[in-house]
N, CA, C and O atoms as a MOPAC input file, in Angstrom:
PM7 MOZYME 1SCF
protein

 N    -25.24500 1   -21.40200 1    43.30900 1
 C    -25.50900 1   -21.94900 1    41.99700 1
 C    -24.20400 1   -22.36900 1    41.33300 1
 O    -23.16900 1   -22.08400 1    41.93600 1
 N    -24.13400 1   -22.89400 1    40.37800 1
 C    -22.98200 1   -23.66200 1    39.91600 1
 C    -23.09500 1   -23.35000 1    38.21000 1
 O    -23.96300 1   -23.10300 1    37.37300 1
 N    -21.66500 1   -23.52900 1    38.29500 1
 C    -21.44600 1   -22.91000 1    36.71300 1
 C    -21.80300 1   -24.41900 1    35.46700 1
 O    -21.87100 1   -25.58900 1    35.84600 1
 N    -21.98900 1   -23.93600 1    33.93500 1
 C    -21.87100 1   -24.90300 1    33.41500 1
 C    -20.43600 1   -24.52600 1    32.21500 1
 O    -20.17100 1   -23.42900 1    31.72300 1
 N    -19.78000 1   -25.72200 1    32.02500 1
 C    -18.79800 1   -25.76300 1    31.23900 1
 C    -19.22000 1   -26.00000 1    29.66900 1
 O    -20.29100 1   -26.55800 1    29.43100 1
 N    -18.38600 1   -25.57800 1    28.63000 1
 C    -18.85400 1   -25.88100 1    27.48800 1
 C    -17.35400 1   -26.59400 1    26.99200 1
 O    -16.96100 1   -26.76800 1    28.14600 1
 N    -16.71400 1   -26.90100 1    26.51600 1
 C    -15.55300 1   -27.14700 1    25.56500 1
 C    -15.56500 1   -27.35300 1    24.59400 1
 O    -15.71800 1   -28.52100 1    24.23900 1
 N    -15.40800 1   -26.30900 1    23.64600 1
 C    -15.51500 1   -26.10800 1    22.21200 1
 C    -14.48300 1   -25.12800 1    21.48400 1
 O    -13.86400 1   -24.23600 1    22.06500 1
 N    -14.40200 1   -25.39600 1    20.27600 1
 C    -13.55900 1   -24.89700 1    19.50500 1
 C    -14.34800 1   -23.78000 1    18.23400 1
 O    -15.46300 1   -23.86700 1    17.72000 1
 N    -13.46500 1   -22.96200 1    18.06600 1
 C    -13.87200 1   -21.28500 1    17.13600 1
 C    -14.80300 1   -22.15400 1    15.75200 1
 O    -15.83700 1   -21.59100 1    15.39200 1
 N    -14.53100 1   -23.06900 1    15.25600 1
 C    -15.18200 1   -23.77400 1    14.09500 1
 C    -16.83600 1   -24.74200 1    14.51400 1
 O    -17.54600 1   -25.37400 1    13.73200 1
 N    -17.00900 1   -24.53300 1    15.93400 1
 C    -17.84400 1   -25.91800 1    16.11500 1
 C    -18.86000 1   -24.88700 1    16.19900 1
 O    -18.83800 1   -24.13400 1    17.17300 1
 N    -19.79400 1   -24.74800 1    15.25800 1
 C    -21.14300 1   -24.15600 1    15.29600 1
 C    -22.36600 1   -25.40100 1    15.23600 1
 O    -21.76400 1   -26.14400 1    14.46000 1
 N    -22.93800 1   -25.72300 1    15.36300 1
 C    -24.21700 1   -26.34600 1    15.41300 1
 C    -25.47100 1   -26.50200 1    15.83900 1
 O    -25.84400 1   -25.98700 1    16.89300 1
 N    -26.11100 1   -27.08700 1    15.22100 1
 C    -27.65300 1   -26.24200 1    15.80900 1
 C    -27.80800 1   -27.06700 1    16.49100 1
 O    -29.01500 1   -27.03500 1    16.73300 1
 N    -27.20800 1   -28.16500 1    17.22100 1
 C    -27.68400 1   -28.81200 1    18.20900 1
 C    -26.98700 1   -28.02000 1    19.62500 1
 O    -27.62100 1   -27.87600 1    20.67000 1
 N    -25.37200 1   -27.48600 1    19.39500 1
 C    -25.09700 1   -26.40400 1    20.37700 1
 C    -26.37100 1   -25.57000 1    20.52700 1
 O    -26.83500 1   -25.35400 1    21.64600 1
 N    -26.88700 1   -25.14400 1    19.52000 1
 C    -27.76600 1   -23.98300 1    20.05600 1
 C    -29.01800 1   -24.44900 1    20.37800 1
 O    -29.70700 1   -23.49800 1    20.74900 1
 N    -29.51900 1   -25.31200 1    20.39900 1
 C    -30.64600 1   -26.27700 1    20.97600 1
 C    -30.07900 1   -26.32700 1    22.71700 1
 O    -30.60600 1   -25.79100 1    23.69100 1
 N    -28.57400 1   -27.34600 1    22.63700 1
 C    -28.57700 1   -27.11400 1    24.26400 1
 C    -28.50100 1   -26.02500 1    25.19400 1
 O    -28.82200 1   -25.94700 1    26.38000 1
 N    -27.89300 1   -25.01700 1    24.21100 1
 C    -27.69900 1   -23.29500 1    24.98900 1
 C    -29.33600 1   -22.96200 1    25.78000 1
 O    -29.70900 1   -22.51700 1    26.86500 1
 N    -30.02300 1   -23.50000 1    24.45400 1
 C    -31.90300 1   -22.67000 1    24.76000 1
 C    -31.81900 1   -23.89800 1    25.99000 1
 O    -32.54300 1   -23.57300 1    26.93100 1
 N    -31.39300 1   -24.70300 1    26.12800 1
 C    -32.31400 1   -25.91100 1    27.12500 1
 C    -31.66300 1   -25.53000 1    28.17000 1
 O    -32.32000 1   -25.51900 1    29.21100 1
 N    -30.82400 1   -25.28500 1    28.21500 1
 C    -29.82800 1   -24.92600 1    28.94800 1
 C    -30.85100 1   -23.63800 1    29.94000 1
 O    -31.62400 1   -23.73800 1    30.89300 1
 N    -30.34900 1   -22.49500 1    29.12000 1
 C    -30.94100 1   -21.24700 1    30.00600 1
 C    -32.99600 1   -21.69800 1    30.29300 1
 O    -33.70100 1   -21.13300 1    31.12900 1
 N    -33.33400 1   -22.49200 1    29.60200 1
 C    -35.08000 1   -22.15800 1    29.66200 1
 C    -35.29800 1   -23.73800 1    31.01200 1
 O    -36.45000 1   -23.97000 1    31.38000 1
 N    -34.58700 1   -24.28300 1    31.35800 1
 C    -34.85600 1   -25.45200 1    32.04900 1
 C    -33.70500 1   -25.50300 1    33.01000 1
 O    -34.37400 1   -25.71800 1    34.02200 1
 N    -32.42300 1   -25.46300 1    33.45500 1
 C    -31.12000 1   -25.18800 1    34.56400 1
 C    -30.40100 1   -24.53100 1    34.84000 1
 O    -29.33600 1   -24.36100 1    34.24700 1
 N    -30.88600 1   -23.79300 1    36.12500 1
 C    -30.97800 1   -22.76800 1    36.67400 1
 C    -29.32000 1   -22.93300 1    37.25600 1
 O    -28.92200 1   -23.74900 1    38.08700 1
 N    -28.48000 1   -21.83000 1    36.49500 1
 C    -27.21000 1   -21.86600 1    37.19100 1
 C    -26.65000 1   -20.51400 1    37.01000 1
 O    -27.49100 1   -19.67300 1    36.69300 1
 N    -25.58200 1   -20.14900 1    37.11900 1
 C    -24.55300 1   -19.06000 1    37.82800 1
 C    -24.42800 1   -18.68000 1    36.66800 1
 O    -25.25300 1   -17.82600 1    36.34100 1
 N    -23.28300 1   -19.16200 1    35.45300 1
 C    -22.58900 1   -18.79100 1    34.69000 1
 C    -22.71000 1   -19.74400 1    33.47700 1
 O    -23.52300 1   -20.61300 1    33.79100 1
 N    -22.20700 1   -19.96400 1    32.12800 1
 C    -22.47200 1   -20.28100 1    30.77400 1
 C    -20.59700 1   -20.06900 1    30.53200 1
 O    -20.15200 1   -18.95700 1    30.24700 1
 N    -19.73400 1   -21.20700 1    30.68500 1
 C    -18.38500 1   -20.97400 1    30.48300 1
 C    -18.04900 1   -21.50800 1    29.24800 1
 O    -18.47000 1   -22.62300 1    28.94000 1
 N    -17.20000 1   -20.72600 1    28.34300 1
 C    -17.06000 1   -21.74100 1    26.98800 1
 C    -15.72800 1   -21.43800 1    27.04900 1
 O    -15.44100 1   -20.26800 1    27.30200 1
 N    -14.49000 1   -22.55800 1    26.80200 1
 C    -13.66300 1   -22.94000 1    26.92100 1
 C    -12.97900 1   -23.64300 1    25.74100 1
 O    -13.44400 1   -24.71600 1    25.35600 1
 N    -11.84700 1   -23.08200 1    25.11000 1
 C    -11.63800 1   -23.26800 1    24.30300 1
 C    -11.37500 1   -22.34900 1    23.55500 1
 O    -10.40500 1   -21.59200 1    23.55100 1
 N    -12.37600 1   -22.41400 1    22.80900 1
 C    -12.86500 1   -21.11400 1    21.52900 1
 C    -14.29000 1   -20.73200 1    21.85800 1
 O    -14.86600 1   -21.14700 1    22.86400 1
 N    -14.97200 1   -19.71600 1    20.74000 1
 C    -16.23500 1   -19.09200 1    20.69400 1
 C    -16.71100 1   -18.82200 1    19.33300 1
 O    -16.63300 1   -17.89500 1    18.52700 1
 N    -17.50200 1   -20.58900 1    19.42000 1
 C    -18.39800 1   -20.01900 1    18.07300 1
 C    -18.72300 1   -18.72400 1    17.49500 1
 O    -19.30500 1   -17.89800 1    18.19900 1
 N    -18.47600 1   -18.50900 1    16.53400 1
 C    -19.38200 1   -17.01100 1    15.85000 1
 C    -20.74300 1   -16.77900 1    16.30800 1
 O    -21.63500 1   -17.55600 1    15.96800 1
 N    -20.97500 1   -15.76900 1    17.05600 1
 C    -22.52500 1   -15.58800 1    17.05100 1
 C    -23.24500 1   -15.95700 1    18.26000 1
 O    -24.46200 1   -15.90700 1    18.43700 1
 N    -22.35700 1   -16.32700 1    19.05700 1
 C    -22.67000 1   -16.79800 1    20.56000 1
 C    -21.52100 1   -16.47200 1    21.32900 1
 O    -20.31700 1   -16.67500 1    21.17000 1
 N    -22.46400 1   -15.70400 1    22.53500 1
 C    -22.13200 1   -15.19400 1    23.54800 1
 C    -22.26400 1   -15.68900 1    24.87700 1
 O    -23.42500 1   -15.67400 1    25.28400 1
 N    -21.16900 1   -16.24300 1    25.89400 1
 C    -21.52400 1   -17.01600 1    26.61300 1
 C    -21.19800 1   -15.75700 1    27.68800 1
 O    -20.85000 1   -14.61000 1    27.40600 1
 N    -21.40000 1   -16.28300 1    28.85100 1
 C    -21.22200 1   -15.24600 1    29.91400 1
 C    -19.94800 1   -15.43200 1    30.50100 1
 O    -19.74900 1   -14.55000 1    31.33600 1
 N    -18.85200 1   -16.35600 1    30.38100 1
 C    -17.52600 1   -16.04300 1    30.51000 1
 C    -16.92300 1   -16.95000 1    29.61700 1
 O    -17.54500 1   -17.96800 1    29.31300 1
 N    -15.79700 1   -16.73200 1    29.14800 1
 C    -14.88400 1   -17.23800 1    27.31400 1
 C    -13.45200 1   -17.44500 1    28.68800 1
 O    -13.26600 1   -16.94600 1    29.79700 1
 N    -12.92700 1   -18.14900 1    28.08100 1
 C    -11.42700 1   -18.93100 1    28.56100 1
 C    -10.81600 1   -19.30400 1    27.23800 1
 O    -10.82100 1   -20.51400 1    27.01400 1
 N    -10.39800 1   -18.68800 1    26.49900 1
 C     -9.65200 1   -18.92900 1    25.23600 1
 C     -7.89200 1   -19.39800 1    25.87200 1
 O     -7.11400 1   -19.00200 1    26.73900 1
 N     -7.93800 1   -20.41400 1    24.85800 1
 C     -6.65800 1   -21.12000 1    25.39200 1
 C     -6.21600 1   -22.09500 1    24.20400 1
 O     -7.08900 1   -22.73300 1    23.61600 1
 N     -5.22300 1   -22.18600 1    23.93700 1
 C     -4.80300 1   -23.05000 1    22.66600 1
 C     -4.68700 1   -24.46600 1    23.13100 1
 O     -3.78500 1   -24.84800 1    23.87700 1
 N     -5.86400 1   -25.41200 1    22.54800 1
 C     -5.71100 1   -26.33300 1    23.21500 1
 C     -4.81300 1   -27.59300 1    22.21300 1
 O     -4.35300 1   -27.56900 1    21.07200 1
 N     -4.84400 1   -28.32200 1    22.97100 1
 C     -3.18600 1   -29.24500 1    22.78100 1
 C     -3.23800 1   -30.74600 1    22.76100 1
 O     -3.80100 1   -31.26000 1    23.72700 1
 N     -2.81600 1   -31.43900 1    21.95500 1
 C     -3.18600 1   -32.88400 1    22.28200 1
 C     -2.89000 1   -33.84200 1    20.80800 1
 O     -2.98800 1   -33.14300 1    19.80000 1
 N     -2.65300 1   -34.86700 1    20.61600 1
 C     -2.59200 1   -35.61300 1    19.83900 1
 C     -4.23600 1   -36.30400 1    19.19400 1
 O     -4.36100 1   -36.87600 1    18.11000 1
 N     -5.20600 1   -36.07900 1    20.07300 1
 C     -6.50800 1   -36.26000 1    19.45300 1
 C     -7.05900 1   -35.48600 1    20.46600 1
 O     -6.54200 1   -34.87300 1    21.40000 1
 N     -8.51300 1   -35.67200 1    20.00500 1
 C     -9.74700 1   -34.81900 1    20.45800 1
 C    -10.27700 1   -35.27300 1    22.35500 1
 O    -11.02300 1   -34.58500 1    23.05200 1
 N     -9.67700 1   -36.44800 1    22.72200 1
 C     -9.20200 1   -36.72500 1    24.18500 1
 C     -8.28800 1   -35.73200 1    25.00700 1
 O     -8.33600 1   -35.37800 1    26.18500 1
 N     -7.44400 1   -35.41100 1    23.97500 1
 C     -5.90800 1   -34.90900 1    24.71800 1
 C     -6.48000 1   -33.57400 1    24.76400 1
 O     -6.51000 1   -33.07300 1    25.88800 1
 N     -6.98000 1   -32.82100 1    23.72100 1
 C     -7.42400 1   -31.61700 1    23.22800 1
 C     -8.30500 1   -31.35000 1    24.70400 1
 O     -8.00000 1   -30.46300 1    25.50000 1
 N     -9.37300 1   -32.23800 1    24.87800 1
 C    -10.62600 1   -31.79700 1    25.85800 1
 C     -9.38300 1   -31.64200 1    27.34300 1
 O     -9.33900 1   -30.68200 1    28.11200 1
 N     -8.79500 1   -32.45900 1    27.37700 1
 C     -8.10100 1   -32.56800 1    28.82500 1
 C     -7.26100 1   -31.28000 1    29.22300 1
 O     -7.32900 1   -30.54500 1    30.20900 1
 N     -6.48500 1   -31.27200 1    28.15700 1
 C     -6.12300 1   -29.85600 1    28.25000 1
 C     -6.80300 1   -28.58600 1    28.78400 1
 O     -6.53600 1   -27.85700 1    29.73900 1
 N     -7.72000 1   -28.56300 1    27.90200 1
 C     -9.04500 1   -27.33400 1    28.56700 1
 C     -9.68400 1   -27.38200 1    29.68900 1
 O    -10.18600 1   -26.49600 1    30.38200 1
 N     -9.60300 1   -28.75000 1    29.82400 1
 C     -9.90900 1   -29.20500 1    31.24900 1
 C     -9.06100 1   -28.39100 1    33.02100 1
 O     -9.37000 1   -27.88600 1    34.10000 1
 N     -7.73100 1   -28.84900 1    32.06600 1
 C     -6.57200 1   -28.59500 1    32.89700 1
 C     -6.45300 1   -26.75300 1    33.22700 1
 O     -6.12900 1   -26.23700 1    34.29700 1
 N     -6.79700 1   -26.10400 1    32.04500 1
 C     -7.37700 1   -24.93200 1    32.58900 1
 C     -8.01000 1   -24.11700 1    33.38100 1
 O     -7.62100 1   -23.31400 1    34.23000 1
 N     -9.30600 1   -24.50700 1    32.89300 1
 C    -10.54300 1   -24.55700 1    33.78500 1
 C    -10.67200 1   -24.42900 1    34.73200 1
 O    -11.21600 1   -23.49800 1    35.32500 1
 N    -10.06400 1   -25.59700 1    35.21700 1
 C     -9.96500 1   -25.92600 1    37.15900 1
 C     -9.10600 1   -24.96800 1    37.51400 1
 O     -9.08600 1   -24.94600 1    38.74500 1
 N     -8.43100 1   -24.21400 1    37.09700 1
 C     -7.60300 1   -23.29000 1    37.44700 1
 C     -8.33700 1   -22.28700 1    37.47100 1
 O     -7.66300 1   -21.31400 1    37.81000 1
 N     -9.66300 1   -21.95800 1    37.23000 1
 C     -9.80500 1   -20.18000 1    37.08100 1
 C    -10.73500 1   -20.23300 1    38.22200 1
 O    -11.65900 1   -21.03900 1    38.33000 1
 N    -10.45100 1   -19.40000 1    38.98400 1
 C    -10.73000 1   -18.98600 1    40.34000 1
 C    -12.56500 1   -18.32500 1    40.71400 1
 O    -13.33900 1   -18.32600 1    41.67100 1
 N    -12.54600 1   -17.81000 1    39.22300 1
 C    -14.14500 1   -17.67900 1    39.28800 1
 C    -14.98700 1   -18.62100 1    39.33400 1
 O    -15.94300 1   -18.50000 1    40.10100 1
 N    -14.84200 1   -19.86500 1    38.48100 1
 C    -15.24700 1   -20.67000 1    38.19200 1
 C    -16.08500 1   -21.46200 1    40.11500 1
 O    -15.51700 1   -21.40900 1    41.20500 1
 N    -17.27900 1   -21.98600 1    39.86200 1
 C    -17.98600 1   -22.42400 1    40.59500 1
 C    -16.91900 1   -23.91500 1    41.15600 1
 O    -16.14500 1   -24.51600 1    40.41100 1
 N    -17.16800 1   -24.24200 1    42.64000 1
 C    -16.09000 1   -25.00300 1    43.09300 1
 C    -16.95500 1   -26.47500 1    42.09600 1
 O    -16.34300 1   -27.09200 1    41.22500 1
 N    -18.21200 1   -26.74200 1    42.42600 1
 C    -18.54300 1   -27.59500 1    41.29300 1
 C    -19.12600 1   -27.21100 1    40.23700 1
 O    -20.01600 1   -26.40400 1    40.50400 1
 N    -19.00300 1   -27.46800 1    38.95600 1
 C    -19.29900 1   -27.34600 1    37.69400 1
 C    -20.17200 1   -28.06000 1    36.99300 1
 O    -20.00400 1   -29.12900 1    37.58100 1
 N    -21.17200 1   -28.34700 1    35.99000 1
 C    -21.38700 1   -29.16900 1    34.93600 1
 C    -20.94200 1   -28.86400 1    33.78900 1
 O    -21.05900 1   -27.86600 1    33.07800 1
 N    -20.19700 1   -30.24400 1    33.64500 1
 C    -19.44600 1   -29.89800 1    31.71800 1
 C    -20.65000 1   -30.65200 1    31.11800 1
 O    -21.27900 1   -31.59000 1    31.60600 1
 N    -20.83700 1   -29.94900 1    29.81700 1
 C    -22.08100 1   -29.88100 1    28.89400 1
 C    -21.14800 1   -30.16800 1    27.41000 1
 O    -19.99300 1   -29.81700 1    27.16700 1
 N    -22.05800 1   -30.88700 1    26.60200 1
 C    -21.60000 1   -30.43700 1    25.32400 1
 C    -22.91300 1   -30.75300 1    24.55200 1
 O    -23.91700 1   -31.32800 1    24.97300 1
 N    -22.64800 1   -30.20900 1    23.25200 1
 C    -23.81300 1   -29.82700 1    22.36600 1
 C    -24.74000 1   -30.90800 1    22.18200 1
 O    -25.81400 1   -30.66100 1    21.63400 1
 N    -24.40600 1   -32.36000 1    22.66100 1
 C    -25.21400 1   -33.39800 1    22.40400 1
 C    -26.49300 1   -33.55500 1    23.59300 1
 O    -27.47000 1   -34.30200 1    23.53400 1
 N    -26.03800 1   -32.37800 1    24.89800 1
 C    -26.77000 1   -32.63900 1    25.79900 1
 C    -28.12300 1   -31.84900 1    25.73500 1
 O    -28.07500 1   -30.72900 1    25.22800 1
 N    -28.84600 1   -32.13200 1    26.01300 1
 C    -30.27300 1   -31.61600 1    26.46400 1
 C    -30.99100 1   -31.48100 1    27.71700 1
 O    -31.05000 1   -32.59400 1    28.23900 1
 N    -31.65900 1   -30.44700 1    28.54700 1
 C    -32.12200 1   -30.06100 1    29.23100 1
 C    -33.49300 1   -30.17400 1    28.95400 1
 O    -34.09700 1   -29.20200 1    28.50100 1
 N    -34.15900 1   -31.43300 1    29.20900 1
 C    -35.63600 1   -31.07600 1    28.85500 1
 C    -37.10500 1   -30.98000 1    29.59700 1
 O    -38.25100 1   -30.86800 1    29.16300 1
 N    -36.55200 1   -31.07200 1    30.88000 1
 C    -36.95400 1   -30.34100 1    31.96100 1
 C    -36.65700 1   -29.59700 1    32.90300 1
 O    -35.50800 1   -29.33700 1    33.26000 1
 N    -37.83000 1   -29.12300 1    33.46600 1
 C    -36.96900 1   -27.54700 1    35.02600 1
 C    -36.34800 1   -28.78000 1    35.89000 1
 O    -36.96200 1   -29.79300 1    36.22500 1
 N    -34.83600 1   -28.42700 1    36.20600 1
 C    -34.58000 1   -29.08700 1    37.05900 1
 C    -34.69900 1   -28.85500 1    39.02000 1
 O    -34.33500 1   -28.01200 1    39.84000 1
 N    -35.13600 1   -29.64500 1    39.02500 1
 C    -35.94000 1   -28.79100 1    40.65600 1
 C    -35.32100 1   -29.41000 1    41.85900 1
 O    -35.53400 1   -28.93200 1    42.97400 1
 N    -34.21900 1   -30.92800 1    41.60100 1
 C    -33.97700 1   -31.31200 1    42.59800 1
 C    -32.37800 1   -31.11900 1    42.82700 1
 O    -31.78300 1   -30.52900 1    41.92500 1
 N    -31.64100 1   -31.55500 1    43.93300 1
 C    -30.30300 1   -31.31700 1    43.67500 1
 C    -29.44300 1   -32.48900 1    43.68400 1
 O    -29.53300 1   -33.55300 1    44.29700 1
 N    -28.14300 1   -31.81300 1    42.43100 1
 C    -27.59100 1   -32.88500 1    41.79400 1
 C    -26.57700 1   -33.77600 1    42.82200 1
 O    -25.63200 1   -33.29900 1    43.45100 1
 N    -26.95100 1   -34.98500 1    42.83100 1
 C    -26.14200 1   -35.95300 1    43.56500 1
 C    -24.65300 1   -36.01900 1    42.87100 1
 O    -24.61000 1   -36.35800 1    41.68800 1
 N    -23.75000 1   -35.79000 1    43.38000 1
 C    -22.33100 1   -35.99900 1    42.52500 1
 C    -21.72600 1   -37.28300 1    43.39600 1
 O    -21.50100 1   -37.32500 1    44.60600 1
 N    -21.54000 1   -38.28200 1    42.42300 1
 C    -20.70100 1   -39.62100 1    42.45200 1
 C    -19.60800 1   -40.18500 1    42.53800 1
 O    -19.32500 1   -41.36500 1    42.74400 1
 N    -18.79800 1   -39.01800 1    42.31900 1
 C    -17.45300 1   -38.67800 1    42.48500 1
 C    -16.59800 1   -38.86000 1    43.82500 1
 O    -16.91500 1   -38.24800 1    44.84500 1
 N    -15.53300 1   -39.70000 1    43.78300 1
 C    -15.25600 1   -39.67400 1    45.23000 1
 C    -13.77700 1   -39.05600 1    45.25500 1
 O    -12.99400 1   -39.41500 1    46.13400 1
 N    -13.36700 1   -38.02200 1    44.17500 1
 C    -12.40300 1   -37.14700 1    44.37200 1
 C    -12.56800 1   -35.75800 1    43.48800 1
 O    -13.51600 1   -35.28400 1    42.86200 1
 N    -11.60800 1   -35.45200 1    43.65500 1
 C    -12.31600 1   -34.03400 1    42.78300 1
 C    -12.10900 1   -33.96500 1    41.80900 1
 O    -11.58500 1   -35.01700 1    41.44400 1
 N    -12.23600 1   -33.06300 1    40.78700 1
 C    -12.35700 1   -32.85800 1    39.40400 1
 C    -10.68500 1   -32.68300 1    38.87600 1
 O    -10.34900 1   -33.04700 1    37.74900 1
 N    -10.07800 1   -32.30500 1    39.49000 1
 C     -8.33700 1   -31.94100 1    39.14200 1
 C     -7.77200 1   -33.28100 1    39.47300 1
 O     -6.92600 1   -33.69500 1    38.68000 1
 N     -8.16800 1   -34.27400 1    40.80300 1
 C     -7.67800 1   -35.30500 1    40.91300 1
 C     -8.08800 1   -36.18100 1    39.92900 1
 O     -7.36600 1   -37.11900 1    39.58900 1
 N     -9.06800 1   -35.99600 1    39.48100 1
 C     -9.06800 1   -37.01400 1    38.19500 1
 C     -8.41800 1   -36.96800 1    37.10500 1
 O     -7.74700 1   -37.95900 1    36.81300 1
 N     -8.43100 1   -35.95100 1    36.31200 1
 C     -7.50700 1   -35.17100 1    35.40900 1
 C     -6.34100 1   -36.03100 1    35.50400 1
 O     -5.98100 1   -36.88400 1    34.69300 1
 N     -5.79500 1   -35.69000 1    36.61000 1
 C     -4.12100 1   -35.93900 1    36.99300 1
 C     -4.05800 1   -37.57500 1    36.51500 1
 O     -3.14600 1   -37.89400 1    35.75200 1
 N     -4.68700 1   -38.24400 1    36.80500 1
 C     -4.70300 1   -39.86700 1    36.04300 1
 C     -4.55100 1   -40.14900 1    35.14000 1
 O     -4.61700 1   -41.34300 1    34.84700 1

């Protein structure tokens, strides 16, 4: 099973985060719930990566956390990064085709 990524910061509460959390666990079936970054008040993910993230805008900021991430050894070799705009609104039953023709750190590096 494969982990999902979150990247968020200690201030970003929203009820659409917590809409995708429920869609999340009630519809895709995965390993782990990683939030990266910071940790909203009041939500508990199943592994936190707190890290001061860095950047001249909210691009530079995500990449950074990015640049983390791929570093932590628990972490599932593939991932889905999620953010609060996404929705899960069905069981997902088939498996995910990835389009990618390098890996997730080699992209970064660009």
């Amino acid at each position: 099973m494969r982990d999902i990524v979150y990247i968020l910061k200690d201030d970003m509460m929203t009820e659409e985060l917590r809409y995708s959390l429920r869609s999340v666990e009630k519809n895709f079936p995965h390993r782990f719930v990683w939030f990266v970054g910071g940790q909203p008040k009041g939500l508990k993910p199943d592994r936190l990566l707190r890290h001061p993230q860095f950047g001249a805008n909210k691009w530079l900021k995500i990449k950074s956390s990015m640049l983390e991430v791929v570093k932590q050894e628990e972490l599932s070799d593939e991932f889905f990064l999620f953010n609060d705009d996404l929705l899960v609104t069905r069981h997902f039953e088939k498996e995910f085709v990835n389009f990618t023709d390098r890996t997730l750190s080699e992209r970064i590096k660009d």
